[in-house]
Each structure stands twice: as structure tokens, then as C-alpha cells.
Amino acid sequence: MRPAAFKPEALEEDSPYVRDLSGGKVWHRSRHRTLYVDTDRSGVVYHSNYLIYFELGRTSLMRDAAYPYKDIEQDGYVYPIIQVGVDYFKPLVYDDPMYIHTRPSALERVKLRFDYLITHLETGEIVCKGFTRHCATNRSGTPVAIDEKTLSLWKNFPR
Amino acid sequence: MRPAAFKPEALEEDSPYVRDLSGGKVWHRSRHRTLYVDTDRSGVVYHSNYLIYFELGRTSLMRDAAYPYKDIEQDGYVYPIIQVGVDYFKPLVYDDPMYIHTRPSALERVKLRFDYLITHLETGEIVCKGFTRHCATNRSGTPVAIDEKTLSLWKNFPR
Amino acid sequence: MRPAAFKPEALEEDSPYVRDLSGGKVWHRSRHRTLYVDTDRSGVVYHSNYLIYFELGRTSLMRDAAYPYKDIEQDGYVYPIIQVGVDYFKPLVYDDPMYIHTRPSALERVKLRFDYLITHLETGEIVCKGFTRHCATNRSGTPVAIDEKTLSLWKNFPR
Amino acid sequence: MRPAAFKPEALEEDSPYVRDLSGGKVWHRSRHRTLYVDTDRSGVVYHSNYLIYFELGRTSLMRDAAYPYKDIEQDGYVYPIIQVGVDYFKPLVYDDPMYIHTRPSALERVKLRFDYLITHLETGEIVCKGFTRHCATNRSGTPVAIDEKTLSLWKNFPR
């Protein structure tokens, strides 16, 4: 299976936001580089590590776009993950630089979803695509309405 | 979302195989216990670690049912993961014992899929369900037909 | 550098304790097997993972010898690590079975130390040796005297 | 135990090198930030993750100071770790920014050592200190003399 085309263009110089000229959507973009520890004996990055790159993308987006996730937890909210999915297209190897693209997507009353797309920073090739779905809970794990700070992330995310 | 019922019963005493009396399917079952390193500051197991428990289930199944995955790689085959999906229902916490249930599911010409279901070993509650899809390749990454040893896993898996 | 000889002999059949006939000391012994995720692109287990095997050894020892560490934390104690050291002799590779040998060593008023020695389960070769030093604290991180349950581990460990 | 004072001052504006005014030594400095996955249920960063931060420091130093480690491996050399040691002083928590200070220290014929010192980026407090010792080998694991690129790192490291 081949991923749909992805043609990111920075919204402004030095902006962490890009618009995908193929689909029109705006994504937050952060940079990262693979480490030795991320690889496995087949020479490529072990598949579960992409979920950690997703965390890095999500946490960078939240800091740049609205509030650090730490602030949200300090307000008494937790957003445990209830579902993940990843499609892998072309593995990263040791010392590869990458762009992690992240965007807030579906927003329901107590659930929300982030989408991710990782590309090789130099070649632009699509490495993987994925999503994480989260449920808003209070500290004791009871589902609650999504907090104001997180709502502002959805409201203010560039279009 | 609530998972479908799962009522495992051992095929024979001391057998690593169980039949789910709800759905009728046979699963391989292995045991594991969470470590401190698996948890995060919210007190539960970090979500990407369940993919590692899946690896443990898959590798135990292959050893018990046919051939260790190591042998398959020695024959020149690699089975990189091309897709994963996980639904999380009830998190494990530190020192929780678990059963990892694994079964070979879809088998295509160059692709295959394993399904997983993790339960709390003592309470029987369903922790998460998921799958991994793999592509058969040779050492240089070219897709190839699935090898004989892996085929025998599908052929000989108890029904 | 070559490690000192290590000649473990089980104290009794099926006992998790072995005596090292070279040095005379008793060690707790647990089994484990490396996973794909533990390896890196050089083909061997990434060095920081041995600290996780040490955790597995330590936690198995505490469960077998006295109290699970979970109980100790429930009593309000935490034992953060203040120092580690590891000497690596011969790396483990994918799917290698190992013995993790663990023993309580130095015990001070608010500090304690565990020693570790990992061998290849089949060849008996010494993989690595190491130690972790811990400080007894209460939940808010203040150093406190070592708790009774942990003291009983030192008192009752076979000699 | 309390760590010796550490008073880093940038060699030049925007330089990745700092001089420790307490001891006089020059260190390479890189930035990083903890993730959720790095923490454990006690709320702090799990101890083995600092070894991964050390890898990040070491790899950044090599890229800035001489050659990326990837180039050295492409030349046929591997530098497996034969010893590590870490002293932990004050744990990092979730979302903490850090400075990783790294410097090449002892250099022998086939062995070398890096020293590390991590501080909290905002408070300047010392988080931990440590070292890794490596052995130069060829691809088949035989010890060999340290390669020219690595020697140039030691030769050209700012004083």
C-alpha cells in the first residue's frame, strides 16, 4: 500500500506549521533524529518507537499551539490513550532526521484524536502515518468533558 | 467501547493453548508481569509497551507452535511490521501479572497478521486487543512469498 | 578485563537460590529471554537494557525472598536508585536465554545495595556484572530508615 | 553525597561548548526534554533512561566536534560499551528541559571513555553524572586500534 501524496509548505518562515498542498490540511511540524537505542537488529527503528515519536509530536504541538500537556495535568485532567493505529511505509534507520507532523483531528464530548505523519527530513519520503485516540478523565480515571485548554487547542489551531 | 466477552479454557492441562468459549477460536497463551520501567507517571503501563508484550506473545507462540522466529531469520526471511492497531480497555499497573493471547489470523501471499488479546491474569479482565500485520521480505527488504516454516505455523495451529 | 569465575550450584532442587562455588556466596536466580526490541543495529542487546534485567532480578528476588516491592511501596516507602555500575563482558543477542543472579549486599542505615551477575543460560558465560545502590525515602522523597520488610530480606536471605 | 560545583559558561555565543569555571574543563552541551514515556510510576525519570540521554549527548558531540558516529561505523569500526557508571543526585520529572554535558576523557590504545553531566536547564541543578567506557572493535568484534576519526575528536576537542 502506498501513502497518499504529502506536500508540506511552511505557513510562514520559521513557523512550526505547514500546509499539505495535496490535501489542504495544516499540520504542526517538529524535528527529531533517531538514536542507536531506537534501532533493532534488523537495522531499522523498532516499530513501537514511532508511538514515542508521536508523543514527541503531540507534546510539541500542545506547547506551541496552546498549553503544555503538563499544565493540563496540573489542572486535574488526564488523557489516556484508548486506541492507536499505525501504517508503516518506509523505515527510518540510525541517525535519520525526521519531521513529525501532528494535527488535532476528531473532537467528541469526552474523546479526541490526533493524527500523525512522519517524513524523512531530507528525502521527504513518508515513513509512517498514524493516530492516537484519547479519553478525557479526571485523576481518578472517570471520563469527564474535555477541558478548556484542550478545547482552545482545537479552536485556535491554524486552518 | 466495551470489548466482546472472552472466556478462555485450556485445551488440555498445562497446554499453552486455550479456546475462547465465546467465539470458539483457539489462542496461544503466555504469561508475563509488568515491571516498574513499563509504567509512567500516571501510574499505569505506557501505551507503547503493549506492542512489546505482543512481541513476547508472538515469539512464544512461534517457539511453541512451530519454529522460533530466530530460525526463520536464519533462513534469510524477515517479517517487518507494516501495520499495527491496539484498543485499550483497562490499563495494567505495576507488578500486574497478565496473559498474552496470540493467534495467527489472516494469511495472504506475502503478508500475514497476528491478533492479540491481553487479560489480567487474576481478574480475567480484558486489558487490550490488537493486531500486527507483517510483510515477508528477504534480507534486502524485497517482498517474497511467505516461507515454509511460517506456513507450517498456520497449518498446524490448533483449531 | 576478564570476570572472576562463577560456578553456581542450586541450593536445592527447584530452588531459586544458587551458591557460587568460586566465591561461596548465595544468589537468587531468575530466568529471562531477550526480545527483538532489546537489540540494536549492531546485533546485540543495547547496554541500558541490562539495567532493566537487573530490575527483573531484584523484583523476583524480593517476591521470592520476602515481600514484593509493591507491598513496600504500599507501606509508604520508595527506594530510588542513587548509583549504578555495570561491567559488560559478552553481549547477549536476540532470543538468548539468561540467568539473572541477584543478591542483597551492603546495608547501611538509609542506603542499600544489590549486586547482579547475568550469565548465558546455556553456555554459562558471564554476560555482565553490576550493582544498584538505593536510598530509602518516604513518599515525599525524604530519606528515612530502611523499612522492616526490606530488613527482613537481608536477615532471611540464605547464606 | 553532593556533587562538586559545576559552573558552565559558553565559550562563545551560540557555541555548543561550555567551560566549567569550577574545574576548568570544557564540555560539549546539548539540550533535551523529558517525555512521558521516560517517567515511571514514582513520577520521576526511570534510571536507565539517563544512559539514553548520554547516548544523545555523545552522538551530538561527535557530530559537532568531528564526525557523526554513523561515519565511523561506515568505516568498519564499532565502539561497544564495556563499562558504565552513574551517580544520581536529583531526578528529572515530566517535561523537564535539560542540558547534557559530554566530554571525551581517558584515551587508551583500544579503549576510550566519555564523561557526562546532566543539569536541569532552568535551575542549573546537577541531575546526574556518569561515564561510558568503550572498546574499539572491527565489525566482527575483534579489538582494534582506535580509528583516525575518533582520534581527531580527542585531538580537536576545545580546551
Tab-separated table of N, CA and C in Angstrom, chain B residues 32-33 35-37 52 55-56 59 63 68-70 73 78 94-96, chain C residues 32-33 35-37 52 55-56 59 63 68-70 73 78 94-96:
chain	number	residue	atom	x	y	z
B	32	HIS	N	3.170	-13.064	31.562
B	32	HIS	CA	4.176	-12.032	31.743
B	32	HIS	C	3.742	-11.186	32.923
B	33	ARG	N	4.659	-10.342	33.396
B	33	ARG	CA	4.340	-9.483	34.532
B	33	ARG	C	4.938	-8.110	34.248
B	35	LEU	N	6.762	-4.535	34.733
B	35	LEU	CA	7.872	-4.033	35.527
B	35	LEU	C	7.666	-2.535	35.813
B	36	TYR	N	8.459	-2.033	36.720
B	36	TYR	CA	8.439	-0.596	37.059
B	36	TYR	C	8.717	0.245	35.825
B	37	VAL	N	9.683	-0.195	35.038
B	37	VAL	CA	10.086	0.565	33.850
B	37	VAL	C	8.943	0.692	32.848
B	52	ILE	N	5.215	-4.345	22.856
B	52	ILE	CA	6.323	-5.217	23.256
B	52	ILE	C	5.770	-6.500	23.872
B	55	GLU	N	4.972	-8.610	21.056
B	55	GLU	CA	6.152	-9.316	20.531
B	55	GLU	C	6.427	-10.560	21.365
B	56	LEU	N	6.317	-10.416	22.680
B	56	LEU	CA	6.554	-11.553	23.561
B	56	LEU	C	5.559	-12.677	23.278
B	59	THR	N	6.404	-14.273	19.765
B	59	THR	CA	7.637	-15.050	19.772
B	59	THR	C	7.454	-16.351	20.574
B	63	ARG	N	7.679	-20.179	18.995
B	63	ARG	CA	8.543	-21.206	19.583
B	63	ARG	C	7.745	-22.451	19.925
B	68	PRO	N	11.140	-21.177	16.275
B	68	PRO	CA	11.468	-19.852	16.800
B	68	PRO	C	11.677	-18.879	15.626
B	69	TYR	N	11.280	-17.649	15.811
B	69	TYR	CA	11.449	-16.639	14.767
B	69	TYR	C	12.927	-16.502	14.378
B	70	LYS	N	13.817	-16.762	15.323
B	70	LYS	CA	15.254	-16.714	15.042
B	70	LYS	C	15.629	-17.648	13.893
B	73	GLU	N	14.623	-16.129	10.575
B	73	GLU	CA	15.571	-15.112	10.120
B	73	GLU	C	16.868	-15.757	9.633
B	78	VAL	N	12.757	-11.988	6.722
B	78	VAL	CA	12.461	-11.003	7.752
B	78	VAL	C	10.982	-10.673	7.614
B	94	TYR	N	1.706	-1.455	37.915
B	94	TYR	CA	2.956	-2.093	38.305
B	94	TYR	C	2.731	-3.471	38.922
B	95	ASP	N	3.520	-4.424	38.497
B	95	ASP	CA	3.568	-5.768	39.086
B	95	ASP	C	2.336	-6.598	38.748
B	96	ASP	N	1.539	-6.147	37.815
B	96	ASP	CA	0.364	-6.920	37.405
B	96	ASP	C	0.788	-8.113	36.558
C	32	HIS	N	15.223	-15.275	32.117
C	32	HIS	CA	14.620	-14.314	31.205
C	32	HIS	C	15.171	-14.613	29.818
C	33	ARG	N	14.547	-14.008	28.809
C	33	ARG	CA	14.996	-14.224	27.451
C	33	ARG	C	14.938	-12.888	26.721
C	35	LEU	N	14.409	-10.059	23.870
C	35	LEU	CA	13.443	-9.820	22.804
C	35	LEU	C	14.114	-9.030	21.671
C	36	TYR	N	13.430	-8.992	20.555
C	36	TYR	CA	13.900	-8.204	19.409
C	36	TYR	C	14.081	-6.731	19.800
C	37	VAL	N	13.116	-6.228	20.564
C	37	VAL	CA	13.155	-4.812	20.945
C	37	VAL	C	14.390	-4.473	21.785
C	52	ILE	N	17.408	-3.005	33.076
C	52	ILE	CA	16.031	-3.486	33.187
C	52	ILE	C	16.027	-4.957	33.589
C	55	GLU	N	16.409	-4.945	37.162
C	55	GLU	CA	15.131	-4.708	37.868
C	55	GLU	C	14.341	-6.010	37.975
C	56	LEU	N	14.333	-6.767	36.888
C	56	LEU	CA	13.609	-8.038	36.892
C	56	LEU	C	14.198	-8.990	37.935
C	59	THR	N	13.312	-7.624	41.536
C	59	THR	CA	11.897	-7.742	41.882
C	59	THR	C	11.521	-9.207	42.097
C	63	ARG	N	10.195	-10.836	45.681
C	63	ARG	CA	8.959	-11.629	45.759
C	63	ARG	C	9.246	-12.995	46.367
C	68	PRO	N	6.976	-8.659	47.952
C	68	PRO	CA	7.062	-7.933	46.679
C	68	PRO	C	7.347	-6.455	46.956
C	69	TYR	N	8.090	-5.838	46.059
C	69	TYR	CA	8.412	-4.419	46.216
C	69	TYR	C	7.144	-3.579	46.257
C	70	LYS	N	6.108	-4.049	45.576
C	70	LYS	CA	4.817	-3.341	45.576
C	70	LYS	C	4.292	-3.146	47.004
C	73	GLU	N	6.176	-0.351	48.723
C	73	GLU	CA	5.684	0.963	48.323
C	73	GLU	C	4.316	1.263	48.935
C	78	VAL	N	9.796	4.323	49.307
C	78	VAL	CA	10.280	4.270	47.935
C	78	VAL	C	11.796	4.093	48.015
C	94	TYR	N	19.778	-11.630	20.127
C	94	TYR	CA	18.343	-11.901	20.065
C	94	TYR	C	18.007	-13.324	20.474
C	95	ASP	N	16.993	-13.463	21.326
C	95	ASP	CA	16.414	-14.747	21.701
C	95	ASP	C	17.310	-15.548	22.637
C	96	ASP	N	18.339	-14.901	23.176
C	96	ASP	CA	19.214	-15.601	24.118
C	96	ASP	C	18.511	-15.759	25.467
